[in-house]
PDB file of C-alpha atoms in Angstrom:
ATOM      1  CA  MET D  86      -2.503   2.591 -28.284  1.00 79.00           C
ATOM      2  CA  PRO D  87      -4.273  -0.712 -28.924  1.00 87.00           C
ATOM      3  CA  ASP D  88      -8.053  -1.066 -29.108  1.00 91.00           C
ATOM      4  CA  THR D  89      -7.844  -3.456 -26.171  1.00 95.00           C
ATOM      5  CA  TYR D  90      -5.255  -4.665 -23.689  1.00 95.00           C
ATOM      6  CA  MET D  91      -7.182  -7.880 -23.081  1.00 96.00           C
ATOM      7  CA  VAL D  92      -5.186  -9.872 -25.624  1.00 95.00           C
ATOM      8  CA  PRO D  93      -4.710 -13.651 -25.290  1.00 95.00           C
ATOM      9  CA  GLU D  94      -1.237 -13.296 -23.707  1.00 94.00           C
ATOM     10  CA  VAL D  95      -2.677 -11.093 -20.934  1.00 94.00           C
ATOM     11  CA  LEU D  96      -5.575 -13.414 -20.201  1.00 95.00           C
ATOM     12  CA  ALA D  97      -3.329 -16.498 -20.254  1.00 94.00           C
ATOM     13  CA  ALA D  98      -1.085 -14.978 -17.565  1.00 95.00           C
ATOM     14  CA  ILE D  99      -3.795 -14.819 -14.871  1.00 96.00           C
ATOM     15  CA  GLY D 100      -2.860 -16.907 -11.855  1.00 96.00           C
ATOM     16  CA  ARG D 101       0.766 -17.549 -12.792  1.00 96.00           C
ATOM     17  CA  GLU D 102       3.285 -17.343  -9.953  1.00 97.00           C
ATOM     18  CA  CYS D 103       6.054 -14.946 -10.937  1.00 96.00           C
ATOM     19  CA  SER D 104       8.597 -14.486  -8.161  1.00 97.00           C
ATOM     20  CA  ARG D 105       9.660 -15.416  -4.644  1.00 97.00           C
ATOM     21  CA  SER D 106      11.570 -12.949  -2.458  1.00 97.00           C
ATOM     22  CA  THR D 107      13.019 -13.557   0.990  1.00 98.00           C
ATOM     23  CA  SER D 108      13.704 -10.610   3.279  1.00 98.00           C
ATOM     24  CA  PHE D 109      16.645  -9.971   5.534  1.00 98.00           C
ATOM     25  CA  PRO D 110      15.739 -10.480   9.196  1.00 98.00           C
ATOM     26  CA  ILE D 111      13.679  -7.505  10.366  1.00 98.00           C
ATOM     27  CA  SER D 112      15.665  -5.318  12.741  1.00 97.00           C
ATOM     28  CA  THR D 113      14.413  -3.158  15.589  1.00 98.00           C
ATOM     29  CA  SER D 114      15.952  -0.176  13.802  1.00 97.00           C
ATOM     30  CA  ASP D 115      13.942  -0.944  10.635  1.00 96.00           C
ATOM     31  CA  ILE D 116      10.721  -0.901  12.662  1.00 98.00           C
ATOM     32  CA  ARG D 117      11.638   2.267  14.553  1.00 98.00           C
ATOM     33  CA  LYS D 118      12.635   4.221  11.441  1.00 97.00           C
ATOM     34  CA  TRP D 119       9.512   3.166   9.554  1.00 97.00           C
ATOM     35  CA  ALA D 120       7.283   4.338  12.394  1.00 97.00           C
ATOM     36  CA  LEU D 121       9.147   7.635  12.738  1.00 97.00           C
ATOM     37  CA  ALA D 122       8.641   8.343   9.020  1.00 97.00           C
ATOM     38  CA  VAL D 123       4.952   7.438   8.739  1.00 98.00           C
ATOM     39  CA  TYR D 124       4.005   9.301  11.919  1.00 97.00           C
ATOM     40  CA  TRP D 125       6.144  12.379  11.206  1.00 97.00           C
ATOM     41  CA  PRO D 126       5.791  15.133  12.416  1.00 96.00           C
ATOM     42  CA  GLU D 127       4.032  13.323  15.297  1.00 95.00           C
ATOM     43  CA  THR D 128       5.755  10.838  17.586  1.00 96.00           C
ATOM     44  CA  PRO D 129       4.904   7.187  16.906  1.00 96.00           C
ATOM     45  CA  PRO D 130       3.330   4.963  19.563  1.00 95.00           C
ATOM     46  CA  GLN D 131       5.851   3.746  22.124  1.00 95.00           C
ATOM     47  CA  ALA D 132       5.292   0.137  21.001  1.00 94.00           C
ATOM     48  CA  PHE D 133       7.001   1.014  17.707  1.00 96.00           C
ATOM     49  CA  ILE D 134       9.807   2.997  19.329  1.00 96.00           C
ATOM     50  CA  ASP D 135      10.394  -0.081  21.467  1.00 96.00           C
ATOM     51  CA  ALA D 136       9.971  -2.203  18.318  1.00 95.00           C
ATOM     52  CA  GLU D 137       7.624  -4.617  20.082  1.00 92.00           C
ATOM     53  CA  TYR D 138       6.230  -5.394  16.644  1.00 95.00           C
ATOM     54  CA  ALA D 139       6.165  -3.771  13.216  1.00 97.00           C
ATOM     55  CA  PRO D 140       3.378  -1.542  11.904  1.00 96.00           C
ATOM     56  CA  GLU D 141       1.086  -3.524   9.590  1.00 96.00           C
ATOM     57  CA  ASP D 142       2.145  -1.300   6.679  1.00 97.00           C
ATOM     58  CA  PHE D 143       5.864  -1.993   7.265  1.00 98.00           C
ATOM     59  CA  ASP D 144       7.725  -3.357   4.228  1.00 97.00           C
ATOM     60  CA  PRO D 145      10.759  -5.565   5.007  1.00 97.00           C
ATOM     61  CA  PHE D 146      11.616  -5.628   1.291  1.00 97.00           C
ATOM     62  CA  ALA D 147      12.012  -1.852   1.085  1.00 95.00           C
ATOM     63  CA  TRP D 148      15.739  -1.830   0.453  1.00 93.00           C
ATOM     64  CA  GLY D 149      15.940  -5.100  -1.396  1.00 94.00           C
ATOM     65  CA  PRO D 150      15.521  -8.761  -0.548  1.00 97.00           C
ATOM     66  CA  ALA D 151      18.171 -11.114   0.816  1.00 97.00           C
ATOM     67  CA  LYS D 152      17.207 -13.559  -1.926  1.00 97.00           C
ATOM     68  CA  TYR D 153      15.121 -13.235  -5.079  1.00 97.00           C
ATOM     69  CA  GLU D 154      14.152 -15.845  -7.607  1.00 96.00           C
ATOM     70  CA  SER D 155      11.946 -15.645 -10.627  1.00 96.00           C
ATOM     71  CA  LEU D 156       9.427 -18.458 -11.009  1.00 96.00           C
ATOM     72  CA  LEU D 157       9.032 -17.798 -14.730  1.00 95.00           C
ATOM     73  CA  PRO D 158      11.134 -19.978 -17.041  1.00 92.00           C
ATOM     74  CA  GLU D 159      11.485 -17.036 -19.420  1.00 89.00           C
ATOM     75  CA  ASP D 160      13.100 -14.835 -16.716  1.00 93.00           C
ATOM     76  CA  ASP D 161      16.649 -15.270 -15.400  1.00 92.00           C
ATOM     77  CA  GLY D 162      15.808 -13.295 -12.236  1.00 91.00           C
ATOM     78  CA  SER D 163      18.562 -10.740 -12.801  1.00 91.00           C
ATOM     79  CA  VAL D 164      16.098  -7.856 -12.397  1.00 92.00           C
ATOM     80  CA  ILE D 165      14.165  -7.687  -9.109  1.00 92.00           C
ATOM     81  CA  TYR D 166      10.477  -6.824  -9.449  1.00 90.00           C
ATOM     82  CA  ARG D 167       9.660  -5.492  -6.001  1.00 88.00           C
ATOM     83  CA  HIS D 168       6.090  -4.332  -6.564  1.00 84.00           C
ATOM     84  CA  GLY D 169       5.247  -5.666  -9.970  1.00 87.00           C
ATOM     85  CA  ILE D 170       5.796  -8.633 -12.206  1.00 91.00           C
ATOM     86  CA  ASN D 171       7.965  -9.292 -15.229  1.00 92.00           C
ATOM     87  CA  GLN D 172       5.339  -8.722 -17.901  1.00 91.00           C
ATOM     88  CA  LYS D 173       7.804  -9.259 -20.744  1.00 92.00           C
ATOM     89  CA  ALA D 174       8.663 -12.733 -19.443  1.00 93.00           C
ATOM     90  CA  LEU D 175       4.936 -13.467 -19.269  1.00 93.00           C
ATOM     91  CA  GLY D 176       4.672 -12.639 -22.956  1.00 92.00           C
ATOM     92  CA  ILE D 177       2.669  -9.455 -22.381  1.00 92.00           C
ATOM     93  CA  PRO D 178       3.080  -6.995 -25.284  1.00 92.00           C
ATOM     94  CA  GLU D 179       5.449  -4.128 -24.477  1.00 91.00           C
ATOM     95  CA  TRP D 180       2.993  -1.249 -24.648  1.00 91.00           C
ATOM     96  CA  GLU D 181       4.419   2.212 -24.075  1.00 89.00           C
ATOM     97  CA  PHE D 182       2.665   4.080 -21.277  1.00 90.00           C
ATOM     98  CA  MET D 183       3.125   7.731 -20.269  1.00 86.00           C
ATOM     99  CA  VAL D 184       2.047   7.315 -16.656  1.00 85.00           C
ATOM    100  CA  GLY D 185       2.034   4.506 -14.129  1.00 85.00           C
ATOM    101  CA  VAL D 186       0.313   5.129 -10.793  1.00 85.00           C
ATOM    102  CA  ASN D 187      -0.836   3.176  -7.755  1.00 86.00           C
ATOM    103  CA  GLY D 188      -4.539   2.468  -8.187  1.00 91.00           C
ATOM    104  CA  GLY D 189      -5.184   0.887  -4.829  1.00 93.00           C
ATOM    105  CA  MET D 190      -4.553  -1.938  -2.421  1.00 96.00           C
ATOM    106  CA  ASP D 191      -6.640  -4.668  -0.842  1.00 98.00           C
ATOM    107  CA  CYS D 192      -5.021  -6.432   2.098  1.00 98.00           C
ATOM    108  CA  LYS D 193      -5.985  -9.152   4.580  1.00 98.00           C
ATOM    109  CA  TYR D 194      -3.697  -9.367   7.596  1.00 98.00           C
ATOM    110  CA  GLY D 195      -2.594 -12.452   9.470  1.00 97.00           C
ATOM    111  CA  VAL D 196       0.076 -12.581  12.166  1.00 97.00           C
ATOM    112  CA  ARG D 197       2.170  -9.529  13.054  1.00 96.00           C
ATOM    113  CA  MET D 198       5.765  -8.982  11.993  1.00 97.00           C
ATOM    114  CA  HIS D 199       8.372  -8.827  14.760  1.00 97.00           C
ATOM    115  CA  ALA D 200      12.076  -8.069  14.936  1.00 97.00           C
ATOM    116  CA  GLY D 201      14.009 -11.129  13.790  1.00 97.00           C
ATOM    117  CA  ASP D 202      11.283 -12.359  11.442  1.00 98.00           C
ATOM    118  CA  VAL D 203      12.246 -13.358   7.920  1.00 98.00           C
ATOM    119  CA  ILE D 204       9.422 -12.760   5.446  1.00 98.00           C
ATOM    120  CA  THR D 205       8.862 -14.557   2.150  1.00 98.00           C
ATOM    121  CA  ASP D 206       6.813 -12.868  -0.576  1.00 98.00           C
ATOM    122  CA  VAL D 207       5.360 -14.878  -3.471  1.00 98.00           C
ATOM    123  CA  LYS D 208       3.887 -12.750  -6.235  1.00 98.00           C
ATOM    124  CA  SER D 209       1.400 -13.928  -8.836  1.00 97.00           C
ATOM    125  CA  VAL D 210      -0.723 -12.398 -11.558  1.00 97.00           C
ATOM    126  CA  GLY D 211      -4.203 -11.290 -10.520  1.00 96.00           C
ATOM    127  CA  GLN D 212      -7.039 -10.109 -12.710  1.00 96.00           C
ATOM    128  CA  TRP D 213      -6.516  -7.542 -15.460  1.00 96.00           C
ATOM    129  CA  SER D 214      -9.016  -4.954 -16.597  1.00 96.00           C
ATOM    130  CA  GLU D 215      -9.204  -1.910 -18.804  1.00 96.00           C
ATOM    131  CA  ARG D 216     -11.198   1.294 -18.770  1.00 95.00           C
ATOM    132  CA  GLN D 217     -11.546   4.306 -21.013  1.00 94.00           C
ATOM    133  CA  GLY D 218     -10.121   7.389 -19.281  1.00 89.00           C
ATOM    134  CA  LYS D 219      -9.753  11.051 -20.217  1.00 86.00           C
ATOM    135  CA  THR D 220      -6.352  10.366 -21.729  1.00 83.00           C
ATOM    136  CA  GLY D 221      -7.243   7.110 -23.444  1.00 89.00           C
ATOM    137  CA  LEU D 222      -7.498   3.456 -22.639  1.00 94.00           C
ATOM    138  CA  MET D 223      -6.142   2.592 -19.183  1.00 95.00           C
ATOM    139  CA  LEU D 224      -4.806  -0.791 -18.148  1.00 95.00           C
ATOM    140  CA  MET D 225      -5.362  -1.998 -14.577  1.00 95.00           C
ATOM    141  CA  THR D 226      -2.828  -4.621 -13.509  1.00 95.00           C
ATOM    142  CA  ARG D 227      -3.410  -6.568 -10.291  1.00 96.00           C
ATOM    143  CA  VAL D 228      -0.566  -8.327  -8.554  1.00 97.00           C
ATOM    144  CA  VAL D 229      -1.269 -10.765  -5.734  1.00 98.00           C
ATOM    145  CA  SER D 230       1.394 -10.818  -3.043  1.00 98.00           C
ATOM    146  CA  VAL D 231       1.372 -13.363  -0.207  1.00 98.00           C
ATOM    147  CA  TRP D 232       3.761 -12.868   2.719  1.00 98.00           C
ATOM    148  CA  THR D 233       4.602 -15.624   5.176  1.00 98.00           C
ATOM    149  CA  ASN D 234       7.043 -15.642   8.051  1.00 98.00           C
ATOM    150  CA  GLN D 235       9.794 -18.175   8.842  1.00 98.00           C
ATOM    151  CA  ARG D 236       7.220 -20.398  10.592  1.00 98.00           C
ATOM    152  CA  GLY D 237       5.016 -20.483   7.495  1.00 98.00           C
ATOM    153  CA  GLU D 238       2.365 -18.280   9.112  1.00 98.00           C
ATOM    154  CA  GLU D 239       0.590 -15.903   6.750  1.00 98.00           C
ATOM    155  CA  VAL D 240       1.455 -12.282   7.485  1.00 98.00           C
ATOM    156  CA  LYS D 241      -0.676 -10.703   4.805  1.00 98.00           C
ATOM    157  CA  ARG D 242      -2.239 -11.238   1.414  1.00 98.00           C
ATOM    158  CA  THR D 243      -2.371  -8.140  -0.763  1.00 97.00           C
ATOM    159  CA  ILE D 244      -3.769  -7.304  -4.158  1.00 97.00           C
ATOM    160  CA  ASN D 245      -2.013  -4.243  -5.581  1.00 96.00           C
ATOM    161  CA  THR D 246      -3.636  -2.467  -8.511  1.00 95.00           C
ATOM    162  CA  GLY D 247      -1.412  -0.533 -10.891  1.00 94.00           C
ATOM    163  CA  ILE D 248      -2.916   1.846 -13.449  1.00 93.00           C
ATOM    164  CA  SER D 249      -1.053   2.538 -16.677  1.00 92.00           C
ATOM    165  CA  TYR D 250      -2.034   4.904 -19.484  1.00 91.00           C
TER     166      TYR D 250
ATOM    167  CA  MET J 102     -19.885   2.298  23.315  1.00 61.00           C
ATOM    168  CA  THR J 103     -19.254   1.941  19.603  1.00 84.00           C
ATOM    169  CA  SER J 104     -22.210   2.141  17.231  1.00 93.00           C
ATOM    170  CA  VAL J 105     -22.930   2.018  13.533  1.00 96.00           C
ATOM    171  CA  GLY J 106     -22.717   5.518  12.119  1.00 96.00           C
ATOM    172  CA  ASP J 107     -20.123   6.731  14.622  1.00 96.00           C
ATOM    173  CA  SER J 108     -17.076   8.517  13.233  1.00 97.00           C
ATOM    174  CA  ILE J 109     -13.695   7.594  14.627  1.00 97.00           C
ATOM    175  CA  HIS J 110     -10.952  10.023  15.560  1.00 97.00           C
ATOM    176  CA  PRO J 111      -9.353  11.329  12.341  1.00 98.00           C
ATOM    177  CA  TYR J 112      -5.656  11.400  11.548  1.00 97.00           C
ATOM    178  CA  VAL J 113      -4.626  14.794  10.161  1.00 98.00           C
ATOM    179  CA  VAL J 114      -1.323  15.683   8.515  1.00 97.00           C
ATOM    180  CA  THR J 115      -0.115  18.451   6.226  1.00 96.00           C
ATOM    181  CA  THR J 116       1.648  16.722   3.355  1.00 95.00           C
ATOM    182  CA  THR J 117       4.737  18.156   1.695  1.00 93.00           C
ATOM    183  CA  VAL J 118       7.962  16.810   0.254  1.00 92.00           C
ATOM    184  CA  GLU J 119       9.242  16.664   3.845  1.00 94.00           C
ATOM    185  CA  ASN J 120       6.809  13.830   4.548  1.00 95.00           C
ATOM    186  CA  TRP J 121       7.396  12.170   1.216  1.00 96.00           C
ATOM    187  CA  ASN J 122      11.188  12.382   1.405  1.00 95.00           C
ATOM    188  CA  ARG J 123      11.142  10.676   4.788  1.00 96.00           C
ATOM    189  CA  PHE J 124       8.904   7.967   3.414  1.00 96.00           C
ATOM    190  CA  ALA J 125      11.048   7.610   0.295  1.00 96.00           C
ATOM    191  CA  ALA J 126      14.084   7.120   2.500  1.00 96.00           C
ATOM    192  CA  ILE J 127      12.604   4.243   4.502  1.00 96.00           C
ATOM    193  CA  ASN J 128      10.741   2.657   1.596  1.00 94.00           C
ATOM    194  CA  ASP J 129      13.281   3.257  -1.201  1.00 93.00           C
ATOM    195  CA  GLU J 130      10.514   4.986  -3.136  1.00 91.00           C
ATOM    196  CA  PHE J 131      12.297   7.841  -4.888  1.00 92.00           C
ATOM    197  CA  ILE J 132       9.754   8.460  -7.633  1.00 89.00           C
ATOM    198  CA  PRO J 133      10.358  11.678  -9.611  1.00 92.00           C
ATOM    199  CA  HIS J 134       6.685  12.735  -9.514  1.00 90.00           C
ATOM    200  CA  SER J 135       6.828  12.695  -5.696  1.00 90.00           C
ATOM    201  CA  MET J 136      10.073  14.674  -5.560  1.00 90.00           C
ATOM    202  CA  ASP J 137       9.943  17.147  -8.398  1.00 90.00           C
ATOM    203  CA  ASP J 138       7.074  19.415  -9.486  1.00 92.00           C
ATOM    204  CA  GLN J 139       8.262  19.429 -13.087  1.00 94.00           C
ATOM    205  CA  ALA J 140       8.230  15.636 -13.275  1.00 93.00           C
ATOM    206  CA  ALA J 141       4.649  15.590 -11.991  1.00 92.00           C
ATOM    207  CA  ILE J 142       3.570  18.448 -14.284  1.00 93.00           C
ATOM    208  CA  SER J 143       5.004  16.594 -17.279  1.00 92.00           C
ATOM    209  CA  GLU J 144       2.657  13.712 -16.368  1.00 87.00           C
ATOM    210  CA  GLY J 145      -0.343  16.056 -16.235  1.00 88.00           C
ATOM    211  CA  PHE J 146      -0.533  16.690 -12.484  1.00 90.00           C
ATOM    212  CA  PRO J 147      -0.596  20.193 -10.907  1.00 91.00           C
ATOM    213  CA  SER J 148       2.415  19.598  -8.632  1.00 91.00           C
ATOM    214  CA  ALA J 149       4.446  16.851  -7.034  1.00 93.00           C
ATOM    215  CA  PHE J 150       2.186  14.377  -5.282  1.00 92.00           C
ATOM    216  CA  GLY J 151       2.584  11.859  -2.512  1.00 93.00           C
ATOM    217  CA  MET J 152       2.920   8.126  -2.746  1.00 92.00           C
ATOM    218  CA  GLY J 153      -0.149   5.974  -2.376  1.00 92.00           C
ATOM    219  CA  ASN J 154       1.770   3.931   0.170  1.00 93.00           C
ATOM    220  CA  ILE J 155       2.038   6.852   2.598  1.00 95.00           C
ATOM    221  CA  GLN J 156      -1.732   7.492   2.483  1.00 95.00           C
ATOM    222  CA  TRP J 157      -2.069   3.765   3.160  1.00 97.00           C
ATOM    223  CA  ALA J 158       0.171   4.264   6.201  1.00 97.00           C
ATOM    224  CA  TYR J 159      -1.846   7.274   7.436  1.00 98.00           C
ATOM    225  CA  LEU J 160      -5.042   5.208   7.286  1.00 98.00           C
ATOM    226  CA  HIS J 161      -3.301   2.541   9.348  1.00 98.00           C
ATOM    227  CA  ASN J 162      -2.243   5.215  11.853  1.00 97.00           C
ATOM    228  CA  MET J 163      -5.871   6.264  12.234  1.00 98.00           C
ATOM    229  CA  LEU J 164      -7.128   2.690  12.612  1.00 97.00           C
ATOM    230  CA  ARG J 165      -4.378   1.833  15.093  1.00 96.00           C
ATOM    231  CA  THR J 166      -5.387   4.726  17.337  1.00 95.00           C
ATOM    232  CA  PHE J 167      -8.986   3.533  17.175  1.00 96.00           C
ATOM    233  CA  ALA J 168      -8.188  -0.149  17.729  1.00 95.00           C
ATOM    234  CA  GLY J 169      -5.584   0.399  20.439  1.00 91.00           C
ATOM    235  CA  VAL J 170      -2.049  -0.924  20.654  1.00 78.00           C
ATOM    236  CA  ASN J 171      -3.276  -4.465  21.277  1.00 85.00           C
ATOM    237  CA  GLY J 172      -6.074  -4.222  18.752  1.00 93.00           C
ATOM    238  CA  THR J 173      -5.920  -5.874  15.362  1.00 95.00           C
ATOM    239  CA  ILE J 174      -6.258  -4.420  11.892  1.00 97.00           C
ATOM    240  CA  MET J 175      -7.728  -7.396  10.037  1.00 98.00           C
ATOM    241  CA  LYS J 176      -8.460  -6.047   6.582  1.00 98.00           C
ATOM    242  CA  LEU J 177      -8.051  -2.836   4.654  1.00 98.00           C
ATOM    243  CA  GLU J 178      -8.735  -1.902   1.044  1.00 97.00           C
ATOM    244  CA  ILE J 179      -8.628   1.438  -0.720  1.00 97.00           C
ATOM    245  CA  GLN J 180      -8.797   2.869  -4.193  1.00 96.00           C
ATOM    246  CA  PHE J 181      -6.984   6.068  -5.025  1.00 93.00           C
ATOM    247  CA  ARG J 182      -9.124   8.715  -6.681  1.00 93.00           C
ATOM    248  CA  ARG J 183      -7.138  11.953  -6.728  1.00 93.00           C
ATOM    249  CA  PRO J 184      -3.467  12.792  -6.215  1.00 92.00           C
ATOM    250  CA  ASN J 185      -2.354  14.051  -2.798  1.00 94.00           C
ATOM    251  CA  THR J 186      -0.619  17.173  -4.041  1.00 94.00           C
ATOM    252  CA  LYS J 187       1.954  19.297  -2.254  1.00 93.00           C
ATOM    253  CA  GLY J 188       0.797  21.352   0.730  1.00 93.00           C
ATOM    254  CA  GLN J 189      -2.583  19.706   1.181  1.00 95.00           C
ATOM    255  CA  THR J 190      -3.906  19.038   4.657  1.00 97.00           C
ATOM    256  CA  LEU J 191      -4.803  15.391   4.425  1.00 97.00           C
ATOM    257  CA  THR J 192      -7.367  13.958   6.824  1.00 98.00           C
ATOM    258  CA  ALA J 193      -7.826  10.216   7.190  1.00 98.00           C
ATOM    259  CA  GLN J 194     -11.330   9.454   8.412  1.00 98.00           C
ATOM    260  CA  GLY J 195     -13.520   6.487   9.213  1.00 98.00           C
ATOM    261  CA  LYS J 196     -17.169   5.785   9.909  1.00 98.00           C
ATOM    262  CA  ILE J 197     -18.457   2.574  11.482  1.00 98.00           C
ATOM    263  CA  THR J 198     -20.690   0.477   9.222  1.00 98.00           C
ATOM    264  CA  ALA J 199     -21.076  -2.717  11.263  1.00 98.00           C
ATOM    265  CA  VAL J 200     -20.294  -4.101  14.725  1.00 96.00           C
ATOM    266  CA  THR J 201     -20.327  -7.877  15.159  1.00 94.00           C
ATOM    267  CA  ASP J 202     -18.877  -9.719  18.156  1.00 91.00           C
ATOM    268  CA  GLY J 203     -16.115  -7.206  18.690  1.00 91.00           C
ATOM    269  CA  VAL J 204     -15.232  -6.934  15.012  1.00 96.00           C
ATOM    270  CA  ILE J 205     -15.867  -3.494  13.559  1.00 97.00           C
ATOM    271  CA  SER J 206     -16.265  -2.646   9.876  1.00 98.00           C
ATOM    272  CA  LEU J 207     -15.665   0.881   8.674  1.00 98.00           C
ATOM    273  CA  ASP J 208     -15.835   3.044   5.603  1.00 98.00           C
ATOM    274  CA  ILE J 209     -12.491   4.808   5.416  1.00 98.00           C
ATOM    275  CA  TRP J 210     -11.169   7.606   3.271  1.00 98.00           C
ATOM    276  CA  THR J 211      -8.675  10.398   2.966  1.00 98.00           C
ATOM    277  CA  GLN J 212      -9.658  13.890   1.959  1.00 98.00           C
ATOM    278  CA  ASP J 213      -8.013  17.222   1.340  1.00 97.00           C
ATOM    279  CA  GLN J 214      -8.746  20.479   3.183  1.00 97.00           C
ATOM    280  CA  GLU J 215     -11.627  21.236   0.792  1.00 97.00           C
ATOM    281  CA  GLY J 216     -13.325  17.910   1.428  1.00 96.00           C
ATOM    282  CA  ASN J 217     -12.306  16.253  -1.842  1.00 97.00           C
ATOM    283  CA  GLN J 218     -11.796  12.532  -1.367  1.00 97.00           C
ATOM    284  CA  LEU J 219      -8.332  11.373  -2.351  1.00 97.00           C
ATOM    285  CA  ALA J 220      -8.812   7.703  -1.539  1.00 97.00           C
ATOM    286  CA  HIS J 221     -11.765   5.648  -0.406  1.00 98.00           C
ATOM    287  CA  GLY J 222     -12.218   2.123   0.867  1.00 98.00           C
ATOM    288  CA  SER J 223     -13.105  -0.031   3.830  1.00 98.00           C
ATOM    289  CA  ALA J 224     -11.487  -1.669   6.825  1.00 98.00           C
ATOM    290  CA  VAL J 225     -12.173  -4.334   9.434  1.00 98.00           C
ATOM    291  CA  VAL J 226     -10.601  -4.092  12.890  1.00 97.00           C
ATOM    292  CA  ARG J 227     -10.869  -5.815  16.262  1.00 96.00           C
ATOM    293  CA  PRO J 228     -10.263  -3.158  18.931  1.00 94.00           C
ATOM    294  CA  SER J 229      -8.481  -4.185  22.097  1.00 87.00           C
ATOM    295  CA  THR J 230     -10.860  -2.207  24.263  1.00 69.00           C
ATOM    296  CA  TRP J 231     -14.141  -3.434  22.822  1.00 54.00           C
ATOM    297  CA  VAL J 232     -16.814  -4.069  25.434  1.00 51.00           C
ATOM    298  CA  PRO J 233     -20.047  -5.844  24.431  1.00 46.00           C
ATOM    299  CA  ALA J 234     -23.050  -3.523  24.531  1.00 44.00           C
TER     300      ALA J 234
END
């Protein structure tokens, strides 16, 4: 384990755009199944059964994008990074971690998602930080994800924090 | 009327692999530590534990009930503090911290049946039924 994760390669990566994904058109069935799962064992609101719009937490990239491209010259885009970023292509040292968990999310919502919408997700590198934990030095990785619909309207802007140790 | 300090209706769910398997199936999130006790134990956890994304969804469920079908969830942020382990009764809760022109800010959290917070954060919503005081 290094003394610090805040090495020059990590700090130089802040703000770099990493990938662009385009979803398949959202289907009414996608919306309905998502709502059934997140409300189970209760029944979801009728608006979701009728698929009037998607729950804010709905992820149209869940089972893969229609199109994915890496925005990093060092990455051929052959591996899809759905939640994270290609740290190797950013030149981040390949530290070996025992555990990777979801540290939290911070999301600002724009317009709702509806059946038929095609969502584009552009991911970039947010801030990094580190903290001493019970099991050693932990690395907090923040990925900024901006979703827009086919009209260019912002659907949501999320900062996902991953914790590795 | 909605006032600062009011608690909103909680969302309560007992969480097991039945919940997590359903969520894994719609979100393609088949993580061993949410499926298999041994995988979670090998990472230092007491049992399999649920995905952060499903707690995120439960908090949305709570806020949606509060805001109404035509209400708007404008902002939500949480930090995860403890794992949501198998068999816990998870309660998503919220308390109003500010009311401004129909926009309501809340402290939000999830907790287990013993009152231990699993996640904590804040939210901003615009309820569909808001009536000026």
